[in-house]
mmCIF file of C-alpha atoms in Angstrom:
data_model
loop_
_atom_site.group_PDB
_atom_site.id
_atom_site.type_symbol
_atom_site.label_atom_id
_atom_site.label_comp_id
_atom_site.label_asym_id
_atom_site.label_seq_id
_atom_site.Cartn_x
_atom_site.Cartn_y
_atom_site.Cartn_z
ATOM 1 C CA LYS R 437 170.102 129.344 324.282
ATOM 2 C CA TYR R 438 166.414 129.160 323.480
ATOM 3 C CA ARG R 439 164.954 130.885 320.413
ATOM 4 C CA PHE R 440 161.401 131.875 321.288
ATOM 5 C CA MET R 441 160.566 133.940 318.179
ATOM 6 C CA ARG R 442 161.520 133.121 314.586
ATOM 7 C CA GLN R 443 161.953 135.562 311.745
ATOM 8 C CA THR R 444 158.895 135.382 309.482
ATOM 9 C CA GLU R 445 157.155 137.628 306.984
ATOM 10 C CA CYS R 446 155.150 139.054 309.914
ATOM 11 C CA PHE R 447 157.988 139.241 312.488
ATOM 12 C CA PRO R 448 161.312 140.825 311.430
ATOM 13 C CA VAL R 449 163.850 139.075 313.737
ATOM 14 C CA ASP R 450 164.790 135.901 315.578
ATOM 15 C CA LEU R 451 164.737 136.444 319.346
ATOM 16 C CA ALA R 452 166.448 134.181 321.871
ATOM 17 C CA VAL R 453 167.297 134.116 325.555
ATOM 18 C CA PHE R 454 170.529 132.522 326.706
ATOM 19 C CA ALA R 455 172.044 131.600 330.035
ATOM 20 C CA GLY R 456 175.241 130.102 331.349
ATOM 21 C CA VAL R 457 176.758 129.008 334.629
ATOM 22 C CA LYS R 458 180.444 128.816 335.534
ATOM 23 C CA THR R 459 180.980 126.466 338.444
ATOM 24 C CA ASN R 460 183.466 126.875 341.250
ATOM 25 C CA PHE R 461 185.756 124.085 340.014
ATOM 26 C CA GLY R 462 189.468 124.722 339.673
ATOM 27 C CA GLU R 463 192.439 124.959 341.972
ATOM 28 C CA THR R 464 192.351 127.992 344.279
ATOM 29 C CA HIS R 465 195.246 127.308 346.671
ATOM 30 C CA ASN R 466 198.399 127.375 344.490
ATOM 31 C CA ARG R 467 201.393 128.855 346.295
ATOM 32 C CA ARG R 468 204.526 130.744 345.323
ATOM 33 C CA PRO R 469 207.945 129.154 345.991
ATOM 34 C CA ASP R 470 208.099 131.152 349.260
ATOM 35 C CA GLY R 471 204.817 129.529 350.431
ATOM 36 C CA GLN R 472 202.488 132.530 350.016
ATOM 37 C CA LEU R 473 199.197 132.062 348.157
ATOM 38 C CA PHE R 474 198.973 133.532 344.676
ATOM 39 C CA GLU R 475 196.359 136.290 344.403
ATOM 40 C CA THR R 476 192.889 134.974 343.583
ATOM 41 C CA GLU R 477 192.950 136.330 340.021
ATOM 42 C CA ASP R 478 196.273 134.490 339.442
ATOM 43 C CA GLN R 479 194.880 131.096 340.529
ATOM 44 C CA PRO R 480 193.698 128.554 337.913
ATOM 45 C CA GLY R 481 190.183 128.670 339.452
ATOM 46 C CA SER R 482 188.279 131.502 341.121
ATOM 47 C CA GLY R 483 186.205 129.489 343.589
ATOM 48 C CA SER R 484 183.093 131.424 342.530
ATOM 49 C CA TRP R 485 179.825 130.565 340.803
ATOM 50 C CA ASN R 486 179.064 132.961 337.929
ATOM 51 C CA GLU R 487 175.684 133.169 336.216
ATOM 52 C CA THR R 488 175.007 134.834 332.856
ATOM 53 C CA LEU R 489 171.616 135.811 331.424
ATOM 54 C CA GLY R 490 171.087 137.526 328.084
ATOM 55 C CA LEU R 491 168.878 138.336 325.118
ATOM 56 C CA ALA R 492 169.899 137.977 321.450
ATOM 57 C CA ALA R 493 168.263 139.226 318.251
ATOM 58 C CA SER R 494 169.199 138.476 314.643
ATOM 59 C CA HIS R 495 167.933 139.065 311.138
ATOM 60 C CA GLY R 496 169.014 137.180 308.035
ATOM 61 C CA TRP R 497 168.754 137.816 304.345
ATOM 62 C CA GLU R 498 169.869 135.554 301.507
ATOM 63 C CA LYS R 499 173.629 136.172 301.981
ATOM 64 C CA TRP R 500 173.770 138.727 304.787
ATOM 65 C CA GLY R 501 172.942 138.672 308.477
ATOM 66 C CA VAL R 502 173.033 140.998 311.447
ATOM 67 C CA SER R 503 172.862 140.072 315.114
ATOM 68 C CA SER R 504 173.015 141.720 318.508
ATOM 69 C CA ALA R 505 173.073 140.573 322.090
ATOM 70 C CA VAL R 506 173.017 142.028 325.563
ATOM 71 C CA SER R 507 173.919 140.065 328.688
ATOM 72 C CA TYR R 508 174.760 140.426 332.358
ATOM 73 C CA THR R 509 177.091 138.165 334.328
ATOM 74 C CA HIS R 510 176.782 138.042 338.113
ATOM 75 C CA LYS R 511 179.913 136.778 339.857
ATOM 76 C CA SER R 512 179.686 135.416 343.393
ATOM 77 C CA GLU R 513 182.381 135.621 346.043
ATOM 78 C CA GLY R 514 185.133 133.097 345.500
ATOM 79 C CA SER R 515 188.245 132.064 347.362
ATOM 80 C CA GLN R 516 190.179 134.428 349.638
ATOM 81 C CA ALA R 517 186.997 136.546 350.103
ATOM 82 C CA PHE R 518 187.503 137.936 346.556
ATOM 83 C CA LYS R 519 184.539 138.768 344.306
ATOM 84 C CA GLU R 520 185.272 139.664 340.698
ATOM 85 C CA GLY R 521 183.213 142.506 339.264
ATOM 86 C CA ASP R 522 179.916 141.760 337.536
ATOM 87 C CA VAL R 523 180.000 142.316 333.750
ATOM 88 C CA ALA R 524 177.490 143.828 331.298
ATOM 89 C CA ARG R 525 178.104 142.991 327.609
ATOM 90 C CA PHE R 526 176.710 144.531 324.411
ATOM 91 C CA THR R 527 177.464 143.054 320.993
ATOM 92 C CA LEU R 528 176.537 144.039 317.429
ATOM 93 C CA SER R 529 177.828 142.156 314.394
ATOM 94 C CA GLY R 530 177.215 141.521 310.724
ATOM 95 C CA SER R 531 178.023 138.485 308.607
ATOM 96 C CA ARG R 532 178.098 137.466 304.971
ATOM 97 C CA LEU R 533 177.932 134.075 303.282
ATOM 98 C CA LEU R 534 181.276 133.570 301.494
ATOM 99 C CA SER R 535 180.796 130.129 299.950
ATOM 100 C CA PRO R 536 178.528 129.534 296.956
ATOM 101 C CA GLN R 537 174.976 128.731 298.085
ATOM 102 C CA CYS R 538 175.101 125.389 296.278
ATOM 103 C CA CYS R 539 177.956 124.127 298.521
ATOM 104 C CA ALA R 540 177.083 121.669 301.286
ATOM 105 C CA TRP R 541 179.444 123.474 303.682
ATOM 106 C CA LYS R 542 178.626 127.107 304.370
ATOM 107 C CA LEU R 543 181.422 129.570 305.147
ATOM 108 C CA TYR R 544 180.693 132.984 306.702
ATOM 109 C CA GLY R 545 182.840 136.034 307.363
ATOM 110 C CA SER R 546 181.849 138.432 310.126
ATOM 111 C CA MET R 547 182.696 141.771 311.712
ATOM 112 C CA GLY R 548 181.370 143.308 314.861
ATOM 113 C CA LEU R 549 181.842 145.353 318.013
ATOM 114 C CA GLN R 550 181.538 144.262 321.627
ATOM 115 C CA GLY R 551 181.427 146.553 324.639
ATOM 116 C CA LEU R 552 181.969 145.447 328.230
ATOM 117 C CA ILE R 553 181.433 147.282 331.470
ATOM 118 C CA GLU R 554 182.993 145.524 334.450
ATOM 119 C CA ARG R 555 182.270 146.676 337.981
ATOM 120 C CA HIS R 556 184.952 146.956 340.656
ATOM 121 C CA ALA R 557 185.990 143.721 342.313
ATOM 122 C CA GLN R 558 185.515 143.375 346.062
ATOM 123 C CA VAL R 559 187.933 142.076 348.670
ATOM 124 C CA ASN R 560 186.313 141.258 352.007
ATOM 125 C CA GLY R 561 183.239 143.202 350.858
ATOM 126 C CA ILE R 562 185.188 146.411 350.096
ATOM 127 C CA ALA R 563 185.404 147.723 346.501
ATOM 128 C CA ASP R 564 188.888 147.349 345.013
ATOM 129 C CA PRO R 565 189.646 150.373 342.777
ATOM 130 C CA ASP R 566 192.273 148.372 340.837
ATOM 131 C CA HIS R 567 189.731 146.146 339.008
ATOM 132 C CA GLY R 568 187.039 146.626 336.377
ATOM 133 C CA GLY R 569 186.640 149.223 333.676
ATOM 134 C CA ARG R 570 185.130 149.821 330.242
ATOM 135 C CA PHE R 571 186.278 147.959 327.159
ATOM 136 C CA MET R 572 185.399 147.797 323.469
ATOM 137 C CA TYR R 573 186.585 145.164 320.990
ATOM 138 C CA TYR R 574 186.503 144.863 317.198
ATOM 139 C CA LEU R 575 185.421 141.294 316.339
ATOM 140 C CA PRO R 576 186.629 139.945 312.980
ATOM 141 C CA GLY R 577 185.702 136.305 312.517
ATOM 142 C CA ILE R 578 184.994 133.365 310.308
ATOM 143 C CA ALA R 579 182.517 130.503 310.771
ATOM 144 C CA ALA R 580 181.983 127.182 309.029
ATOM 145 C CA LYS R 581 178.676 125.342 308.979
ATOM 146 C CA PRO R 582 179.362 121.770 307.807
ATOM 147 C CA THR R 583 175.772 120.697 308.559
ATOM 148 C CA ASP R 584 172.535 122.532 309.235
ATOM 149 C CA ARG R 585 172.964 121.861 312.979
ATOM 150 C CA LEU R 586 176.732 122.301 313.554
ATOM 151 C CA ILE R 587 178.714 125.540 313.437
ATOM 152 C CA VAL R 588 182.408 126.097 314.193
ATOM 153 C CA SER R 589 183.664 129.670 314.568
ATOM 154 C CA LEU R 590 186.948 131.477 315.061
ATOM 155 C CA THR R 591 186.986 135.061 316.317
ATOM 156 C CA ALA R 592 189.928 137.349 317.140
ATOM 157 C CA PRO R 593 188.754 140.163 319.477
ATOM 158 C CA ILE R 594 191.016 143.183 318.991
ATOM 159 C CA PRO R 595 190.909 145.883 321.699
ATOM 160 C CA VAL R 596 189.720 149.301 320.571
ATOM 161 C CA ILE R 597 189.145 150.859 324.022
ATOM 162 C CA GLN R 598 190.749 149.615 327.234
ATOM 163 C CA ASP R 599 189.701 152.030 329.988
ATOM 164 C CA GLU R 600 190.837 149.918 332.936
ATOM 165 C CA ASN R 601 190.608 150.882 336.566
ATOM 166 C CA GLY R 602 194.102 150.846 338.038
ATOM 167 C CA THR R 603 197.295 149.894 336.240
ATOM 168 C CA HIS R 604 197.300 146.741 334.119
ATOM 169 C CA GLN R 605 199.070 145.310 331.115
ATOM 170 C CA LYS R 606 197.033 146.147 328.015
ATOM 171 C CA GLN R 607 195.595 143.257 326.019
ATOM 172 C CA ARG R 608 196.754 143.097 322.410
ATOM 173 C CA TRP R 609 194.546 140.373 320.939
ATOM 174 C CA THR R 610 193.113 136.945 321.645
ATOM 175 C CA VAL R 611 191.659 134.113 319.598
ATOM 176 C CA GLN R 612 188.374 132.415 320.514
ATOM 177 C CA LEU R 613 187.195 129.092 319.114
ATOM 178 C CA GLY R 614 183.494 128.233 319.352
ATOM 179 C CA VAL R 615 181.519 125.116 318.554
ATOM 180 C CA GLY R 616 177.724 125.112 318.546
ATOM 181 C CA TYR R 617 175.156 122.409 317.928
ATOM 182 C CA ARG R 618 171.464 123.084 317.378
ATOM 183 C CA PHE R 619 169.097 120.468 318.820
#
């Protein structure tokens, strides 16, 4: 993540670009007891390289903050000629400082929404109608900032909309732990 514009009296928001790469590491040839390969999405690794590029904006006040981000993840073809669907993400969240400002550690509570649009997967170059869809999550969270450069966060995305292509087990909730360090 690279912040290229800082919030000032003359400019209302922080702006940053961010990128990520998922490598093709991970086992892709696990087999069932009868010797058949598990489906690609059931393997520990996908065998694909996935690249993410996005833009984030945020604005902070004394105790409050608001942030948003938009990103796109391109997923390459992995093992068994399977290509997961590319994903577009949109996020909007707000946060509030919970600890007294005089404390060395800062504690923040947050709430937000995240929308995802996932394209159909492809098997041997043909669109698979049983993958992808549109999703929206409510994002309650908490973050601790023990130093000015380190932040540890815990978020529990709760599904609000799960408009999946095909028939799948609905997701109930997950927990995500994040650690960030500013250089």
